Coordinates of C-alpha atoms and ligand atoms in Angstrom, one line a residue:
X103 CA -28.8 -17.7 -0.8
X104 CA -29.5 -20.3 1.9
X105 CA -26.8 -22.2 3.8
X106 CA -27.3 -25.1 1.4
X107 CA -26.9 -23.1 -1.8
X108 CA -23.4 -22.9 -3.3
X109 CA -21.9 -19.4 -3.1
X110 CA -21.2 -17.4 -6.3
X111 CA -18.1 -17.8 -8.5
X112 CA -16.9 -14.2 -7.9
X113 CA -14.5 -13.5 -5.1
X114 CA -14.7 -9.9 -3.9
X115 CA -11.2 -8.4 -3.4
X116 CA -11.3 -6.0 -0.4
X117 CA -8.1 -4.1 -0.3
X118 CA -7.1 -2.7 3.1
X119 CA -3.6 -1.3 2.2
X120 CA -4.8 2.2 3.2
X121 CA -6.1 1.0 6.6
X122 CA -4.5 -2.2 8.0
X123 CA -1.5 -1.7 5.7
X124 CA -1.0 1.8 6.8
X125 CA -1.0 0.7 10.4
X126 CA 2.3 -1.1 9.9
X127 CA 5.1 0.8 11.6
X128 CA 6.7 3.5 9.5
X129 CA 4.2 3.0 6.6
X130 CA 2.0 6.0 7.2
X131 CA 1.0 7.9 4.0
X132 CA -0.2 11.5 3.5
X133 CA -3.5 12.3 1.8
X134 CA -1.9 12.9 -1.7
X135 CA -0.1 9.5 -1.4
X136 CA -3.3 7.7 -0.3
X137 CA -5.2 9.2 -3.3
X138 CA -2.5 8.0 -5.6
X139 CA -2.7 4.5 -4.2
X140 CA -6.5 4.6 -4.4
X141 CA -6.3 5.5 -8.1
X142 CA -4.1 2.6 -8.8
X143 CA -6.3 0.2 -6.8
X144 CA -9.3 1.3 -8.9
X145 CA -7.2 0.7 -12.1
X146 CA -6.2 -2.7 -10.7
X147 CA -9.9 -3.5 -10.4
X148 CA -10.4 -4.1 -6.6
X149 CA -14.0 -4.3 -5.6
X150 CA -13.7 -2.6 -2.2
X151 CA -11.2 -0.1 -0.9
X152 CA -11.0 0.2 2.9
X153 CA -9.7 3.8 2.7
X154 CA -9.0 4.4 6.4
X155 CA -10.3 4.7 10.0
X156 CA -12.0 8.1 9.8
X157 CA -12.3 8.8 13.6
X158 CA -8.5 8.1 14.1
X159 CA -7.4 11.6 13.0
X160 CA -8.5 14.6 10.9
X161 CA -6.0 13.4 8.3
X162 CA -7.5 10.0 8.1
X163 CA -11.0 11.5 7.8
X164 CA -9.9 13.8 5.0
X165 CA -8.2 11.0 3.1
X166 CA -11.3 8.7 3.3
X167 CA -13.6 11.6 2.3
X168 CA -11.5 12.6 -0.7
X169 CA -11.2 9.0 -1.9
X170 CA -14.9 8.5 -1.5
X171 CA -15.6 11.7 -3.6
X172 CA -13.1 10.8 -6.3
X173 CA -13.3 7.1 -6.7
X174 CA -16.7 6.1 -5.1
X175 CA -18.3 5.4 -8.4
X176 CA -15.6 2.8 -9.5
X177 CA -15.2 0.9 -6.2
X178 CA -17.0 0.5 -2.9
X179 CA -15.3 2.9 -0.4
X180 CA -15.3 1.6 3.1
X181 CA -14.5 3.3 6.4
X182 CA -13.6 1.4 9.6
X183 CA -15.4 2.0 12.9
X184 CA -15.2 0.7 16.4
X185 CA -18.5 0.0 18.2
X186 CA -18.8 3.6 19.3
X187 CA -21.4 6.1 18.1
X188 CA -18.8 8.8 17.3
X189 CA -16.8 6.3 15.2
X190 CA -19.8 5.2 13.2
X191 CA -20.9 8.8 12.6
X192 CA -17.4 9.8 11.4
X193 CA -17.2 6.7 9.1
X194 CA -20.5 7.6 7.6
X195 CA -19.7 11.3 7.2
X196 CA -16.5 10.3 5.4
X197 CA -17.8 7.6 3.0
X198 CA -21.3 9.0 2.3
X199 CA -19.9 10.9 -0.8
X200 CA -19.2 7.7 -2.5
X201 CA -21.8 6.3 -4.8
X202 CA -20.9 2.9 -3.5
X203 CA -20.2 3.1 0.3
X204 CA -19.7 0.7 3.2
X205 CA -19.3 1.0 7.0
X206 CA -17.1 -1.7 8.6
X207 CA -17.9 -2.1 12.3
X208 CA -15.8 -4.3 14.5
X209 CA -15.8 -5.5 18.1
X210 CA -13.6 -8.2 19.7
X211 CA -15.3 -11.4 20.7
X212 CA -12.6 -13.8 22.0
X213 CA -12.3 -14.5 25.7
X214 CA -8.9 -12.9 25.9
X215 CA -10.1 -9.7 24.4
X216 CA -13.3 -9.6 26.3
X217 CA -11.6 -10.1 29.7
X218 CA -8.4 -8.1 29.3
X219 CA -9.1 -5.5 26.7
X220 CA -12.8 -4.7 26.7
X221 CA -13.7 -5.9 30.2
X222 CA -17.2 -6.8 28.9
X223 CA -19.1 -10.0 29.3
X224 CA -20.7 -11.9 26.4
X225 CA -24.1 -10.3 26.8
X226 CA -22.6 -6.8 26.7
X227 CA -20.7 -7.8 23.5
X228 CA -23.8 -9.0 21.7
X229 CA -25.9 -6.0 22.9
X230 CA -23.2 -3.5 21.8
X231 CA -22.6 -5.2 18.4
X232 CA -26.4 -5.2 17.7
X233 CA -26.8 -1.5 18.7
X234 CA -23.9 -0.3 16.7
X235 CA -24.6 -2.4 13.6
X236 CA -28.2 -1.0 13.7
X237 CA -26.9 2.5 14.0
X238 CA -24.6 2.0 11.0
X239 CA -27.6 0.5 9.1
X240 CA -29.6 3.6 9.7
X241 CA -27.0 5.4 7.5
X242 CA -26.4 2.9 4.7
X243 CA -27.3 -0.6 3.5
X244 CA -23.8 -2.0 2.9
X245 CA -22.6 -3.0 6.4
X246 CA -19.7 -5.2 7.3
X247 CA -19.3 -6.6 10.8
X248 CA -16.1 -8.2 12.1
X249 CA -15.9 -10.1 15.4
X250 CA -12.3 -9.2 16.0
X251 CA -10.1 -12.2 17.0
X252 CA -12.9 -14.4 15.6
X253 CA -10.4 -17.3 15.0
X254 CA -9.8 -17.5 18.8
X255 CA -13.5 -17.1 19.8
X256 CA -15.5 -19.9 21.3
X257 CA -17.5 -21.3 18.3
X258 CA -21.0 -21.2 19.9
X259 CA -20.5 -17.6 20.9
X260 CA -19.2 -16.7 17.5
X261 CA -22.4 -18.2 16.0
X262 CA -24.5 -16.1 18.4
X263 CA -22.7 -12.8 17.6
X264 CA -22.8 -13.5 13.9
X265 CA -26.5 -14.3 13.9
X266 CA -27.4 -11.2 15.9
X267 CA -25.2 -8.9 13.7
X268 CA -27.0 -10.2 10.6
X269 CA -30.4 -9.7 12.2
X270 CA -29.3 -6.1 12.9
X271 CA -28.4 -5.5 9.3
X272 CA -24.9 -6.7 8.5
X273 CA -24.5 -7.8 4.9
X274 CA -20.9 -9.0 5.1
X275 CA -19.5 -11.0 7.9
X276 CA -15.8 -11.0 8.2
X277 CA -14.0 -13.6 10.3
X278 CA -10.6 -12.1 11.3
X279 CA -7.6 -14.2 12.3
X280 CA -6.4 -11.0 14.1
X281 CA -3.2 -12.5 15.5
X282 CA -2.4 -15.0 12.7
X283 CA -2.9 -18.0 15.0
X284 CA -5.2 -20.2 12.8
X285 CA -4.1 -23.3 10.8
X286 CA -5.6 -23.5 7.2
X287 CA -7.9 -26.6 7.8
X288 CA -9.1 -25.3 11.2
X289 CA -9.8 -21.8 9.8
X290 CA -11.6 -23.3 6.8
X291 CA -13.7 -25.3 9.1
X292 CA -14.9 -22.2 11.0
X293 CA -16.5 -21.1 7.7
X294 CA -18.0 -24.5 6.9
X295 CA -19.5 -24.8 10.3
X296 CA -20.8 -21.2 10.4
X297 CA -22.6 -21.9 7.1
X298 CA -24.2 -25.0 8.6
X299 CA -25.0 -23.5 12.0
X300 CA -26.1 -19.9 11.6
X301 CA -29.7 -20.0 10.3
X302 CA -29.7 -16.5 8.6
X303 CA -26.2 -16.7 7.1
X304 CA -27.4 -17.5 3.6
X305 CA -28.0 -13.9 2.5
X306 CA -24.6 -12.5 3.5
X307 CA -21.1 -12.6 2.1
X308 CA -18.5 -14.3 4.2
X309 CA -15.1 -12.7 4.3
X310 CA -11.6 -13.7 5.3
X311 CA -9.1 -11.3 7.1
X312 CA -5.8 -13.1 7.9
X313 CA -2.6 -11.9 9.5
X314 CA 0.7 -13.5 8.7
X315 CA 2.3 -14.1 12.1
X316 CA 3.0 -17.7 11.2
X317 CA 3.4 -17.1 7.5
X318 CA -0.1 -18.6 6.8
X319 CA -2.2 -15.6 5.8
X320 CA -2.5 -16.5 2.2
X321 CA -3.0 -20.3 2.9
X322 CA -5.7 -19.5 5.5
X323 CA -7.5 -17.0 3.1
X324 CA -7.6 -19.7 0.4
X325 CA -8.8 -22.4 2.8
X326 CA -11.6 -20.1 3.8
X327 CA -12.5 -19.5 0.1
X328 CA -12.6 -23.2 -0.4
X329 CA -15.0 -23.4 2.5
X330 CA -17.4 -20.8 1.0
X331 CA -15.9 -17.3 1.8
X332 CA -16.4 -15.0 -1.1
X333 CA -14.5 -11.9 0.0
X334 CA -10.8 -11.8 0.8
X335 CA -9.3 -8.9 2.8
X336 CA -5.7 -8.3 1.7
X337 CA -3.1 -5.7 1.1
X338 CA -0.5 -4.9 -1.6
X339 CA 2.8 -6.5 -0.8
X340 CA 1.1 -8.1 2.3
X341 CA 1.6 -4.8 4.2
X342 CA 0.0 -4.7 7.6
X343 CA 0.2 -4.9 11.4
X344 CA 3.3 -6.9 12.6
X345 CA 4.0 -9.6 10.0
X346 CA 1.3 -8.1 7.7
X347 CA -1.9 -9.2 6.1
X348 CA -2.6 -11.7 3.2
X349 CA -0.9 -10.4 0.1
X350 CA -3.3 -9.3 -2.6
X351 CA -1.0 -10.3 -5.4
X352 CA -0.5 -13.8 -4.0
X353 CA -4.2 -14.6 -3.3
X354 CA -5.3 -13.2 -6.7
X355 CA -2.6 -15.1 -8.7
X356 CA -3.3 -18.3 -6.7
X357 CA -7.0 -18.1 -7.7
X358 CA -6.1 -17.3 -11.3
X359 CA -3.3 -19.8 -11.8
X360 CA -5.3 -22.6 -10.1
X361 CA -8.6 -21.8 -11.7
X362 CA -8.8 -25.5 -12.5
X363 CA -8.8 -26.2 -8.7
X364 CA -10.9 -23.3 -7.3
X365 CA -13.2 -22.6 -10.3
X366 CA -13.5 -18.9 -9.1
X367 CA -12.7 -15.5 -10.6
X368 CA -11.8 -12.0 -9.5
X369 CA -12.1 -8.7 -11.3
X370 CA -8.4 -8.0 -11.0
X371 CA -6.4 -6.9 -14.0
X372 CA -3.3 -8.9 -13.1
X373 CA -1.0 -6.9 -15.5
X374 CA -1.2 -4.0 -13.0
X375 CA 0.1 -6.1 -10.0
X376 CA 3.8 -5.3 -10.4
X377 CA 3.2 -1.6 -11.1
X378 CA 1.1 -1.1 -8.0
X379 CA 3.4 -3.2 -5.9
X380 CA 6.3 -0.8 -6.8
X381 CA 4.2 2.2 -6.2
X382 CA 3.2 1.1 -2.7
X383 CA 6.8 0.1 -1.9
X384 CA 8.2 3.4 -3.0
X385 CA 5.5 5.5 -1.1
X386 CA 5.9 3.5 2.1
X387 CA 9.6 2.9 1.9
X388 CA 8.9 -0.8 2.6
X389 CA 11.2 -2.7 0.3
X390 CA 9.9 -5.8 -1.5
X391 CA 12.0 -8.9 -0.6
X392 CA 13.8 -10.1 -3.8
X393 CA 12.3 -13.6 -3.7
X394 CA 8.8 -12.4 -2.8
X395 CA 6.2 -14.4 -4.8
X396 CA 4.7 -12.7 -7.8
X397 CA 6.3 -9.2 -7.5
X398 CA 9.8 -9.9 -6.2
X399 CA 12.8 -9.1 -8.4
X400 CA 13.7 -12.7 -8.5
X401 CA 10.2 -14.1 -8.9
X402 CA 10.9 -15.0 -12.6
X403 CA 14.7 -15.5 -12.5
X404 CA 16.0 -18.9 -13.4
X405 CA 19.5 -19.4 -12.2
X406 CA 20.1 -23.2 -12.4
X407 CA 21.3 -24.2 -15.9
X408 CA 18.9 -27.1 -16.1
X409 CA 16.0 -24.7 -15.4
X410 CA 17.3 -22.2 -18.0
X411 CA 17.6 -24.9 -20.5
X412 CA 14.0 -26.1 -19.7
X413 CA 12.5 -22.6 -20.0
X414 CA 14.3 -22.0 -23.3
X415 CA 12.8 -25.2 -24.7
X416 CA 9.3 -24.7 -23.3
X417 CA 8.5 -22.0 -20.7
X418 CA 5.9 -24.0 -18.9
X419 CA 8.6 -26.5 -17.7
X420 CA 9.5 -24.1 -14.9
X421 CA 7.2 -21.2 -15.2
X422 CA 3.6 -21.4 -13.9
X423 CA 2.9 -17.7 -14.4
X424 CA 4.0 -15.7 -17.5
X425 CA 5.9 -12.6 -16.2
X426 CA 4.0 -10.3 -18.6
X427 CA 0.7 -11.4 -17.0
X428 CA 1.6 -9.7 -13.7
X429 CA 3.3 -6.7 -15.4
X430 CA 6.8 -7.9 -14.4
X431 CA 9.5 -5.6 -15.7
X432 CA 12.8 -7.2 -16.5
X433 CA 16.0 -5.5 -17.6
X434 CA 15.3 -5.5 -21.3
X435 CA 17.2 -2.9 -23.2
X436 CA 14.5 -0.7 -24.7
X437 CA 15.0 2.7 -26.1
X438 CA 17.8 5.1 -26.9
X439 CA 17.8 8.9 -27.0
X440 CA 16.7 8.8 -30.6
X441 CA 13.5 7.0 -29.8
X442 CA 10.6 9.3 -30.4
X443 CA 7.9 10.4 -28.0
X444 CA 5.4 7.9 -29.6
X445 CA 7.6 4.9 -29.1
X446 CA 8.3 6.1 -25.5
X447 CA 4.6 6.5 -24.8
X448 CA 3.8 3.0 -26.1
X449 CA 6.5 1.5 -24.0
X450 CA 5.2 3.3 -20.8
X451 CA 1.8 1.9 -21.5
X452 CA 3.1 -1.6 -22.1
X453 CA 4.8 -1.4 -18.7
X454 CA 1.3 -0.8 -17.2
X455 CA 1.4 3.0 -16.6
X456 CA -1.2 5.4 -17.9
X457 CA 0.0 9.0 -17.6
X458 CA -1.8 12.2 -18.5
X459 CA -0.1 14.3 -21.3
X460 CA 1.6 16.7 -18.9
X461 CA 3.2 14.0 -16.8
X462 CA 4.2 12.0 -19.9
X463 CA 6.0 15.0 -21.3
X464 CA 7.9 15.5 -18.0
X465 CA 8.9 11.8 -17.9
X466 CA 9.9 11.9 -21.6
X467 CA 12.2 15.0 -20.8
X468 CA 13.7 13.0 -17.9
X469 CA 14.2 10.1 -20.2
X470 CA 16.1 12.2 -22.8
X471 CA 18.3 13.7 -20.1
X472 CA 19.0 10.2 -18.8
X473 CA 19.7 8.8 -22.2
X474 CA 22.3 11.6 -22.6
X475 CA 24.1 10.5 -19.4
X476 CA 23.7 6.7 -19.7
X477 CA 24.6 4.5 -22.7
X478 CA 21.7 2.0 -22.3
X479 CA 18.2 2.7 -20.9
X480 CA 16.3 -0.3 -19.6
X481 CA 12.6 -0.9 -18.8
X482 CA 13.4 -0.7 -15.1
X483 CA 14.9 2.8 -15.7
X484 CA 11.7 3.9 -17.4
X485 CA 9.6 2.6 -14.5
X486 CA 11.8 4.5 -12.0
X487 CA 11.4 7.7 -14.0
X488 CA 7.6 7.2 -14.2
X489 CA 7.3 6.6 -10.4
X490 CA 9.5 9.6 -9.8
X491 CA 7.0 11.9 -11.5
X492 CA 3.7 10.2 -10.8
X493 CA 1.5 12.2 -8.4
X494 CA 4.5 14.4 -7.5
X495 CA 3.2 17.5 -5.7
X496 CA 4.8 20.9 -5.8
X497 CA 7.2 20.9 -2.9
X498 CA 8.2 23.7 -0.5
X499 CA 11.9 23.2 -1.2
X500 CA 13.8 22.2 -4.3
X501 CA 17.5 21.6 -4.9
X502 CA 19.4 24.2 -6.9
X503 CA 22.8 22.6 -6.5
X504 CA 24.9 20.3 -4.3
X505 CA 28.7 20.4 -4.0
X506 CA 30.7 18.0 -1.9
X507 CA 34.3 17.7 -1.0
X508 CA 35.4 14.4 0.5
X509 CA 38.2 11.9 0.5
X510 CA 40.8 10.5 2.8
X511 CA 42.5 13.2 4.9
X512 CA 39.8 15.8 4.4
X513 CA 36.8 16.8 6.5
X514 CA 33.8 15.9 4.4
X515 CA 32.0 19.1 3.5
X516 CA 28.9 20.0 1.5
X517 CA 27.5 23.2 0.2
X518 CA 23.8 23.1 -0.6
X519 CA 21.7 25.6 -2.4
X520 CA 17.9 25.3 -2.1
X521 CA 15.0 27.3 -3.6
X522 CA 11.7 27.8 -1.7
X523 CA 8.4 27.9 -3.3
X524 CA 8.5 31.8 -3.4
X525 CA 11.6 31.5 -5.6
X526 CA 14.0 32.7 -2.9
X527 CA 17.4 30.8 -3.0
X528 CA 19.2 29.9 0.2
X529 CA 22.7 28.5 0.6
X530 CA 24.5 26.9 3.6
X531 CA 27.3 24.4 4.3
X532 CA 27.7 21.5 6.6
X533 CA 30.4 19.0 7.6
X534 CA 29.8 15.4 8.5
X535 CA 31.3 11.9 8.7
X536 CA 31.0 11.5 5.0
X537 CA 29.7 13.6 2.1
X538 CA 26.1 12.4 2.4
X539 CA 26.0 13.2 6.1
X540 CA 27.4 16.7 5.3
X541 CA 24.7 17.2 2.7
X542 CA 22.0 16.3 5.2
X543 CA 23.4 18.7 7.8
X544 CA 23.5 21.6 5.3
X545 CA 20.0 20.8 4.2
X546 CA 18.7 20.8 7.8
X547 CA 20.4 24.2 8.4
X548 CA 18.6 25.7 5.5
X549 CA 15.1 24.2 6.1
X550 CA 15.3 24.7 9.9
X551 CA 14.1 21.1 10.3
X552 CA 16.1 18.6 12.3
X553 CA 15.5 15.0 11.6
X554 CA 16.7 11.6 12.9
X555 CA 17.7 9.4 10.0
X556 CA 15.9 6.0 10.6
X557 CA 16.8 4.2 7.4
X558 CA 18.8 4.9 4.3
X559 CA 18.9 2.5 1.3
X560 CA 20.5 2.8 -2.1
X561 CA 20.0 0.4 -5.0
X562 CA 20.9 0.4 -8.6
X563 CA 17.8 0.5 -10.8
X564 CA 19.4 -1.5 -13.6
X565 CA 22.8 -3.0 -14.4
X566 CA 26.0 -1.2 -15.5
X567 CA 28.4 1.2 -13.7
X568 CA 26.4 4.1 -15.1
X569 CA 23.1 2.8 -13.6
X570 CA 20.5 5.1 -12.1
X571 CA 20.7 5.0 -8.3
X572 CA 17.5 5.0 -6.3
X573 CA 17.7 6.2 -2.8
X574 CA 15.0 5.7 -0.1
X575 CA 15.3 7.4 3.2
X576 CA 13.1 7.3 6.3
X577 CA 13.4 10.1 8.8
X578 CA 11.6 10.8 12.1
X579 CA 10.8 14.2 13.6
X580 CA 9.3 14.2 17.1
X581 CA 8.4 10.5 16.7
X582 CA 6.6 10.9 13.4
X583 CA 8.0 9.1 10.4
X584 CA 8.4 10.4 6.8
X585 CA 9.7 8.7 3.7
X586 CA 11.6 10.2 0.8
X587 CA 12.7 8.8 -2.5
X588 CA 14.7 10.0 -5.4
X589 CA 16.7 8.8 -8.4
X590 CA 19.8 10.1 -10.1
X591 CA 22.9 8.7 -11.8
X592 CA 24.7 10.6 -9.1
X593 CA 24.2 8.8 -5.7
X594 CA 25.0 12.0 -3.7
X595 CA 22.4 14.0 -5.6
X596 CA 19.8 11.2 -5.3
X597 CA 20.5 11.1 -1.5
X598 CA 20.1 14.9 -1.2
X599 CA 16.8 14.8 -3.1
X600 CA 15.4 11.9 -1.2
X601 CA 16.3 13.5 2.1
X602 CA 14.7 16.8 1.0
X603 CA 11.6 14.9 -0.3
X604 CA 11.1 13.5 3.2
X605 CA 11.7 16.9 4.9
X606 CA 9.1 18.5 2.5
X607 CA 6.6 15.9 3.7
X608 CA 7.4 16.7 7.3
X609 CA 7.1 20.4 6.5
X610 CA 3.5 20.0 5.1
X611 CA 2.4 17.7 7.9
X612 CA 1.8 20.5 10.4
X613 CA 4.9 19.3 12.3
X614 CA 6.5 22.3 14.1
X615 CA 10.1 22.8 13.0
X616 CA 12.7 22.5 15.8
X617 CA 14.4 25.7 14.7
X618 CA 11.6 28.0 13.6
X619 CA 14.2 30.6 12.4
X620 CA 16.1 29.5 9.4
X621 CA 19.8 29.9 9.9
X622 CA 20.3 30.5 6.2
X623 CA 20.5 33.7 4.5
X624 CA 18.5 34.6 1.4
X625 CA 21.0 35.0 -1.4
X626 CA 18.8 36.1 -4.2
X627 CA 15.3 36.2 -5.6
X628 CA 15.5 35.1 -9.2
Ligands
LIG859 O1 -7.1 -7.8 12.3 C1 -8.3 -7.5 12.6 O2 -9.0 -8.1 13.4 C2 -8.8 -6.2 12.0 C3 -10.2 -5.9 12.2 C4 -10.4 -4.4 12.5 C5 -11.0 -6.4 11.0 O3 -8.0 -5.5 11.3
LIG860 ZN1 -6.3 -6.8 10.6

């Protein structure tokens, strides 16, 4: 392609939930969780998965390598790298196992970053970028180069760096608005002018990477696409540093809904957008704002009578997207306890979830147990049951029983019995400001782990006084954060399970326990 030729109609969706998204405070994921998200990203149909920053830690490296081995034939697996030899080598070592692999090299180019962060002059920046892109190119063909803080870089210098990076072998040039400073028209013009000014730009893909500090990440990404960019870097739910990155579901649905305007397509299966949004939210503990576009709980709710009337007459009066096209799950009453396994499996599928037989059986058993407790089971209950079982790993501790005593005039007390993975059962008691606090104290005494509770959220999955409660907790131990989630019709039980789920993650993270000797006594070995 030369600068004059129009770019293709396909927009590459580059998902960076597992890298830039994971950098957002409190959103770190363990390897099993990253693999689960990667699997859903592949099912969603993203073209490129930026799976992590392999040099950052052995855990990051392991996750990128596993994702490369498992999913590298269905999406391009990309590893991030600073302009350092060791970074590039680590990125290559991690992604090489993917059939489709990419190394993403970045170096800041703006005056502010050159002077204050890198303390390098322009020549040194160009030299380093060329050397490191060439090194990456010696490993693989598919190389992306990002001049970090490009949106605030002097335009002539940006052209020089981009031209030299392409000469050295870059096949994708990404133009990050690292601090979310650009305005849509201005950002679009950077792409237009780059296409006019850089002589060798015709053969490469131009990419957008926008942060949302001024709430413009999606608008800026779309402006760049209008100006010729053909890759969008984005994250599920707009997760990412500070105010986040461009939200994948929003850019994808903007391109699809306004096909008449953009004339472009992506390979995304939009019906999977709500399921993956919920998955990422439950793994990271980052709640989705109710009125969030596309995936928020209220995204398709019509409150005003005049709107409801219009929608009943003709949906398109007030609906520009059909809820079912993004896999939106309402609160339809679905199945009862007499519904068979077949009907249940079909409904799970319609809701956008594909489960293997073993997991399906577990979720079905949970459904029957729930239908016994609760009069009406809704779609949202089924989604909660599926998410509760999906990818669940064998955990070190499981709950045998929880008893609490609370009420005015009593000291809230809890007795908790846990089983470890050897089958030994331990019991202890705790007191607290309330029954949930007491449960957490008793659990800490048994596990020997002492955690700070950073966040605790409870929500009802559907309507009705007998609704399932979903509890999300965030704990920190020695400054490291872990999320836990659980559901139950009993809020105290859900809280106990969510807290234990977070402690189990801390326990397998190599974090030394504060009290290495458990206080509790083994009661029995079943
Ligand atoms: O925001 C940014 O500049 C980045 C780069 C590493 C691409 O995340
Ligand atoms: Zn970024």
